[in-house]
């Protein structure tokens, strides 16, 4: 696991975006795994800037998103499909037919999730998976207690995630937040060839500590990344405050990134 600690979230987002831009330039048919939430927005803006500057094109890129609220249509302004359209897809030259988000209105969620896994496999698997992290250490919607081998399925949100999500979205209304979702599993996520996890702000200190330095456990599903051989954590100083080996991470990431 490479831990890149930057002074600010802006700096971290730019570095992470540069990594994706470089990968897409090298392989224009890159398969991306994408995440929602407030955290990746700055990185998505940086990716869009690179497209505008004609440094890279997403015309042949395909993407699969991590999750979607169960019961929300993709046209709902709080759905993750809507979020992706607004915050990334409309800003880059990706073909919308090449973007995939689980269908929150699927009548048969088991079938929907199995088909999603099949699509990813048929595309050759995910090259780069982008992740945020929940304040309880979850990735996608894999809440504490989810098997680290889990596959894409219907899952249930913890009250703390419902609260976090209501604070940032749904105009603060906890009742309006769906209590279940369709989500890629931890096992599915860990099959990506490269993983980029972003974590910003004080609210993520404990989650990041669990992810990077805690025991690998289903009680912090982000800790599964410890067993991945190409996982990158881009964080700001506020989120990194509780990490013990900060100096070592800084030295190693600077060496690896050629900074
Ligand atoms: C939700 C999403 C996660 C995201 C998390 C954190 O639970 N399913 O993918 O990482 O929120 O969101 P934020 O980045 O807004 O803190």
Short mmCIF file of C-alpha atoms and ligand atoms in Angstrom, two decimals:
data_model
loop_
_atom_site.label_atom_id
_atom_site.label_comp_id
_atom_site.label_asym_id
_atom_site.label_seq_id
_atom_site.Cartn_x
_atom_site.Cartn_y
_atom_site.Cartn_z
CA UNK A 1 0.00 0.00 0.00
CA UNK A 2 1.44 3.37 -1.00
CA UNK A 3 0.34 6.25 1.20
CA UNK A 4 0.75 9.68 -0.35
CA UNK A 5 0.20 12.40 2.25
CA UNK A 6 -0.30 15.87 0.79
CA UNK A 7 -0.72 19.19 2.57
CA UNK A 8 -4.12 19.81 1.00
CA UNK A 9 -6.90 17.85 -0.67
CA UNK A 10 -6.36 19.95 -3.79
CA UNK A 11 -2.77 18.75 -4.06
CA UNK A 12 -3.76 15.11 -3.43
CA UNK A 13 -6.58 15.28 -5.97
CA UNK A 14 -4.24 16.66 -8.63
CA UNK A 15 -1.69 13.87 -8.07
CA UNK A 16 -4.39 11.19 -8.23
CA UNK A 17 -5.87 12.74 -11.40
CA UNK A 18 -2.39 12.87 -12.96
CA UNK A 19 -2.03 9.15 -12.29
CA UNK A 20 -5.32 8.43 -14.09
CA UNK A 21 -4.52 10.81 -16.97
CA UNK A 22 -1.16 9.10 -17.50
CA UNK A 23 -2.78 5.65 -17.46
CA UNK A 24 -5.49 6.63 -19.98
CA UNK A 25 -2.87 8.22 -22.25
CA UNK A 26 -0.90 5.00 -22.16
CA UNK A 27 -3.96 2.81 -22.67
CA UNK A 28 -6.90 4.73 -24.24
CA UNK A 29 -9.10 1.67 -23.60
CA UNK A 30 -8.58 1.79 -19.84
CA UNK A 31 -11.44 0.34 -17.78
CA UNK A 32 -12.19 2.57 -14.82
CA UNK A 33 -14.03 1.79 -11.61
CA UNK A 34 -15.53 5.02 -10.30
CA UNK A 35 -16.78 6.32 -6.96
CA UNK A 36 -19.25 8.93 -5.78
CA UNK A 37 -19.34 11.09 -2.65
CA UNK A 38 -17.90 14.54 -2.04
CA UNK A 39 -14.30 13.29 -1.92
CA UNK A 40 -13.55 12.49 -5.60
CA UNK A 41 -15.12 15.70 -6.95
CA UNK A 42 -11.86 17.70 -6.98
CA UNK A 43 -10.08 14.84 -8.72
CA UNK A 44 -12.86 14.61 -11.32
CA UNK A 45 -12.46 18.36 -11.95
CA UNK A 46 -8.74 17.86 -12.54
CA UNK A 47 -9.48 14.99 -14.94
CA UNK A 48 -11.87 17.28 -16.83
CA UNK A 49 -9.21 20.00 -17.02
CA UNK A 50 -6.82 17.54 -18.66
CA UNK A 51 -9.47 16.67 -21.27
CA UNK A 52 -10.15 20.35 -21.96
CA UNK A 53 -6.42 20.93 -22.40
CA UNK A 54 -6.44 18.02 -24.89
CA UNK A 55 -3.90 16.11 -22.82
CA UNK A 56 -6.08 13.00 -22.82
CA UNK A 57 -9.27 11.54 -24.28
CA UNK A 58 -11.82 9.22 -22.64
CA UNK A 59 -13.55 8.33 -25.94
CA UNK A 60 -12.61 4.68 -25.66
CA UNK A 61 -12.65 4.41 -21.88
CA UNK A 62 -15.31 2.27 -20.20
CA UNK A 63 -16.41 2.72 -16.61
CA UNK A 64 -18.29 0.83 -13.93
CA UNK A 65 -19.42 2.59 -10.77
CA UNK A 66 -19.20 1.13 -7.31
CA UNK A 67 -22.76 1.43 -6.12
CA UNK A 68 -26.25 2.89 -6.35
CA UNK A 69 -29.04 3.51 -3.88
CA UNK A 70 -31.69 0.83 -4.10
CA UNK A 71 -35.05 2.32 -5.02
CA UNK A 72 -33.73 5.44 -6.78
CA UNK A 73 -34.01 5.95 -10.53
CA UNK A 74 -30.90 7.17 -12.32
CA UNK A 75 -32.76 10.40 -13.08
CA UNK A 76 -33.26 11.17 -9.35
CA UNK A 77 -31.02 14.09 -8.41
CA UNK A 78 -29.59 12.19 -5.43
CA UNK A 79 -28.86 8.99 -7.37
CA UNK A 80 -25.28 8.06 -8.02
CA UNK A 81 -25.94 7.86 -11.79
CA UNK A 82 -27.08 11.48 -11.72
CA UNK A 83 -24.06 12.45 -9.61
CA UNK A 84 -21.66 10.86 -12.09
CA UNK A 85 -23.31 12.50 -15.09
CA UNK A 86 -23.09 15.93 -13.45
CA UNK A 87 -19.68 15.67 -11.79
CA UNK A 88 -17.70 13.79 -14.39
CA UNK A 89 -19.33 12.33 -17.49
CA UNK A 90 -20.67 15.64 -18.82
CA UNK A 91 -17.25 17.24 -18.29
CA UNK A 92 -15.14 14.71 -20.19
CA UNK A 93 -15.48 13.13 -23.63
CA UNK A 94 -16.47 9.66 -22.41
CA UNK A 95 -19.32 8.03 -24.37
CA UNK A 96 -22.27 7.72 -22.03
CA UNK A 97 -23.02 4.23 -23.44
CA UNK A 98 -19.64 3.15 -22.08
CA UNK A 99 -20.51 4.22 -18.53
CA UNK A 100 -22.21 1.75 -16.21
CA UNK A 101 -23.99 2.28 -12.91
CA UNK A 102 -26.05 -0.40 -11.15
CA UNK A 103 -29.78 0.04 -11.74
CA UNK A 104 -31.35 1.15 -8.47
CA UNK A 105 -34.78 0.21 -9.78
CA UNK A 106 -33.86 -3.36 -10.76
CA UNK A 107 -36.80 -5.66 -10.01
CA UNK A 108 -34.42 -8.55 -9.46
CA UNK A 109 -31.38 -7.15 -7.64
CA UNK A 110 -29.63 -10.54 -7.51
CA UNK A 111 -29.83 -10.82 -11.29
CA UNK A 112 -28.76 -7.19 -11.74
CA UNK A 113 -25.68 -7.67 -9.53
CA UNK A 114 -24.66 -10.95 -11.19
CA UNK A 115 -24.99 -9.33 -14.64
CA UNK A 116 -22.85 -6.39 -13.50
CA UNK A 117 -20.05 -8.72 -12.39
CA UNK A 118 -20.26 -10.52 -15.76
CA UNK A 119 -20.01 -7.22 -17.67
CA UNK A 120 -16.88 -6.23 -15.76
CA UNK A 121 -15.28 -9.61 -16.44
CA UNK A 122 -16.20 -9.41 -20.15
CA UNK A 123 -14.51 -5.99 -20.34
CA UNK A 124 -11.30 -7.59 -19.06
CA UNK A 125 -11.67 -6.41 -15.46
CA UNK A 126 -11.13 -3.01 -13.92
CA UNK A 127 -7.74 -1.39 -14.57
CA UNK A 128 -8.03 1.44 -12.05
CA UNK A 129 -10.57 1.53 -9.25
CA UNK A 130 -11.24 4.88 -7.56
CA UNK A 131 -12.46 4.76 -3.95
CA UNK A 132 -13.50 7.13 -1.21
CA UNK A 133 -13.89 5.91 2.35
CA UNK A 134 -16.80 6.13 4.77
CA UNK A 135 -16.15 7.50 8.26
CA UNK A 136 -16.64 3.93 9.56
CA UNK A 137 -14.01 2.58 7.15
CA UNK A 138 -16.37 1.28 4.46
CA UNK A 139 -15.59 1.20 0.75
CA UNK A 140 -18.45 1.40 -1.77
CA UNK A 141 -21.34 0.48 0.57
CA UNK A 142 -19.55 -2.42 2.26
CA UNK A 143 -20.32 -1.61 5.86
CA UNK A 144 -18.50 -3.01 8.93
CA UNK A 145 -19.19 -6.73 9.20
CA UNK A 146 -19.17 -7.36 5.43
CA UNK A 147 -17.01 -10.27 4.30
CA UNK A 148 -13.78 -9.18 2.67
CA UNK A 149 -14.58 -11.74 -0.04
CA UNK A 150 -18.04 -10.28 -0.78
CA UNK A 151 -19.33 -9.88 -4.34
CA UNK A 152 -21.71 -7.34 -5.87
CA UNK A 153 -25.01 -7.56 -4.01
CA UNK A 154 -27.82 -5.77 -2.24
CA UNK A 155 -26.53 -4.30 1.04
CA UNK A 156 -27.87 -2.30 4.00
CA UNK A 157 -26.55 1.03 5.25
CA UNK A 158 -25.61 1.57 8.90
CA UNK A 159 -27.29 4.46 10.76
CA UNK A 160 -23.95 6.31 10.82
CA UNK A 161 -23.65 6.13 7.01
CA UNK A 162 -27.26 7.27 6.63
CA UNK A 163 -26.39 10.23 8.88
CA UNK A 164 -23.16 11.04 6.98
CA UNK A 165 -24.94 10.88 3.65
CA UNK A 166 -27.83 13.01 4.87
CA UNK A 167 -25.35 15.65 6.05
CA UNK A 168 -23.77 15.94 2.62
CA UNK A 169 -26.70 15.08 0.37
CA UNK A 170 -30.49 14.68 0.60
CA UNK A 171 -30.69 18.24 2.03
CA UNK A 172 -29.90 16.84 5.50
CA UNK A 173 -33.05 14.68 5.58
CA UNK A 174 -32.16 11.27 7.11
CA UNK A 175 -35.61 9.88 6.29
CA UNK A 176 -35.02 10.54 2.59
CA UNK A 177 -31.78 8.52 2.45
CA UNK A 178 -32.45 5.00 1.12
CA UNK A 179 -31.46 2.37 3.68
CA UNK A 180 -30.26 -0.17 1.13
CA UNK A 181 -28.10 -0.09 -1.96
CA UNK A 182 -26.61 -2.25 -4.69
CA UNK A 183 -22.87 -2.36 -4.21
CA UNK A 184 -19.78 -3.98 -5.65
CA UNK A 185 -18.34 -6.36 -3.06
CA UNK A 186 -14.99 -6.01 -1.35
CA UNK A 187 -13.76 -9.08 -3.25
CA UNK A 188 -14.96 -7.52 -6.52
CA UNK A 189 -13.17 -4.23 -5.76
CA UNK A 190 -9.92 -5.94 -4.81
CA UNK A 191 -9.76 -7.63 -8.22
CA UNK A 192 -9.01 -4.25 -9.85
CA UNK A 193 -5.45 -4.09 -11.14
CA UNK A 194 -4.77 -0.74 -9.46
CA UNK A 195 -6.68 0.98 -6.67
CA UNK A 196 -6.67 4.69 -5.81
CA UNK A 197 -8.34 5.58 -2.49
CA UNK A 198 -8.89 9.23 -1.56
CA UNK A 199 -9.42 10.38 2.04
CA UNK A 200 -9.70 13.98 3.16
CA UNK A 201 -10.42 15.81 6.38
CA UNK A 202 -10.48 15.14 10.11
CA UNK A 203 -13.66 13.10 9.86
CA UNK A 204 -11.71 10.37 8.03
CA UNK A 205 -8.82 10.05 10.55
CA UNK A 206 -10.04 6.87 12.26
CA UNK A 207 -11.20 5.27 9.02
CA UNK A 208 -7.83 5.91 7.37
CA UNK A 209 -5.94 4.61 10.39
CA UNK A 210 -8.00 1.41 10.22
CA UNK A 211 -7.48 1.10 6.49
CA UNK A 212 -3.71 1.60 6.50
CA UNK A 213 -2.44 0.51 9.91
CA UNK A 214 -5.29 -1.42 11.50
CA UNK A 215 -5.74 -5.17 11.41
CA UNK A 216 -7.18 -6.49 8.15
CA UNK A 217 -10.73 -7.04 9.23
CA UNK A 218 -14.31 -7.07 8.02
CA UNK A 219 -14.98 -4.35 10.59
CA UNK A 220 -13.05 -1.86 8.43
CA UNK A 221 -13.63 -3.08 4.90
CA UNK A 222 -11.07 -0.60 3.48
CA UNK A 223 -8.40 -2.60 5.33
CA UNK A 224 -8.77 -5.26 2.60
CA UNK A 225 -6.57 -3.00 0.46
CA UNK A 226 -3.62 -4.04 2.63
CA UNK A 227 -3.55 -7.32 0.69
CA UNK A 228 -3.62 -5.59 -2.72
CA UNK A 229 -0.31 -5.24 -4.53
CA UNK A 230 -1.00 -1.90 -6.26
CA UNK A 231 -3.12 0.19 -3.90
CA UNK A 232 -2.51 3.93 -3.59
CA UNK A 233 -3.91 6.11 -0.84
CA UNK A 234 -3.99 9.85 -1.57
CA UNK A 235 -4.85 11.82 1.56
CA UNK A 236 -4.43 15.23 3.12
CA UNK A 237 -2.60 15.98 6.38
CA UNK A 238 -5.86 16.29 8.30
CA UNK A 239 -6.94 12.73 7.43
CA UNK A 240 -3.42 11.37 8.02
CA UNK A 241 -3.10 12.77 11.55
CA UNK A 242 -3.45 9.41 13.34
CA UNK A 243 -1.07 7.45 11.09
CA UNK A 244 2.07 6.30 12.93
CA UNK A 245 4.45 5.77 10.03
CA UNK A 246 3.92 9.15 8.31
CA UNK A 247 7.61 9.88 7.74
CA UNK A 248 8.22 6.50 6.19
CA UNK A 249 5.19 6.81 3.87
CA UNK A 250 6.33 10.29 2.76
CA UNK A 251 9.83 9.07 1.95
CA UNK A 252 8.61 5.98 0.10
CA UNK A 253 5.87 7.69 -1.92
CA UNK A 254 8.18 10.54 -2.93
CA UNK A 255 10.66 7.95 -4.19
CA UNK A 256 8.01 5.98 -6.07
CA UNK A 257 6.34 9.04 -7.60
CA UNK A 258 9.69 10.61 -8.48
CA UNK A 259 8.84 13.80 -6.54
C1 LIG B 1 -20.86 6.64 0.42
C2 LIG B 1 -20.34 5.99 -0.85
C3 LIG B 1 -18.83 5.70 -0.76
C4 LIG B 1 -18.11 6.98 -0.34
C5 LIG B 1 -18.64 7.44 1.00
C6 LIG B 1 -17.93 8.67 1.53
O1 LIG B 1 -21.01 5.72 1.44
N1 LIG B 1 -21.02 4.76 -1.11
O2 LIG B 1 -18.37 5.24 -2.00
O3 LIG B 1 -16.73 6.72 -0.26
O4 LIG B 1 -20.03 7.72 0.84
O5 LIG B 1 -18.45 9.84 0.98
P1 LIG B 1 -17.74 11.25 1.08
O6 LIG B 1 -16.64 11.24 0.08
O7 LIG B 1 -18.81 12.23 0.72
O8 LIG B 1 -17.26 11.42 2.47
#
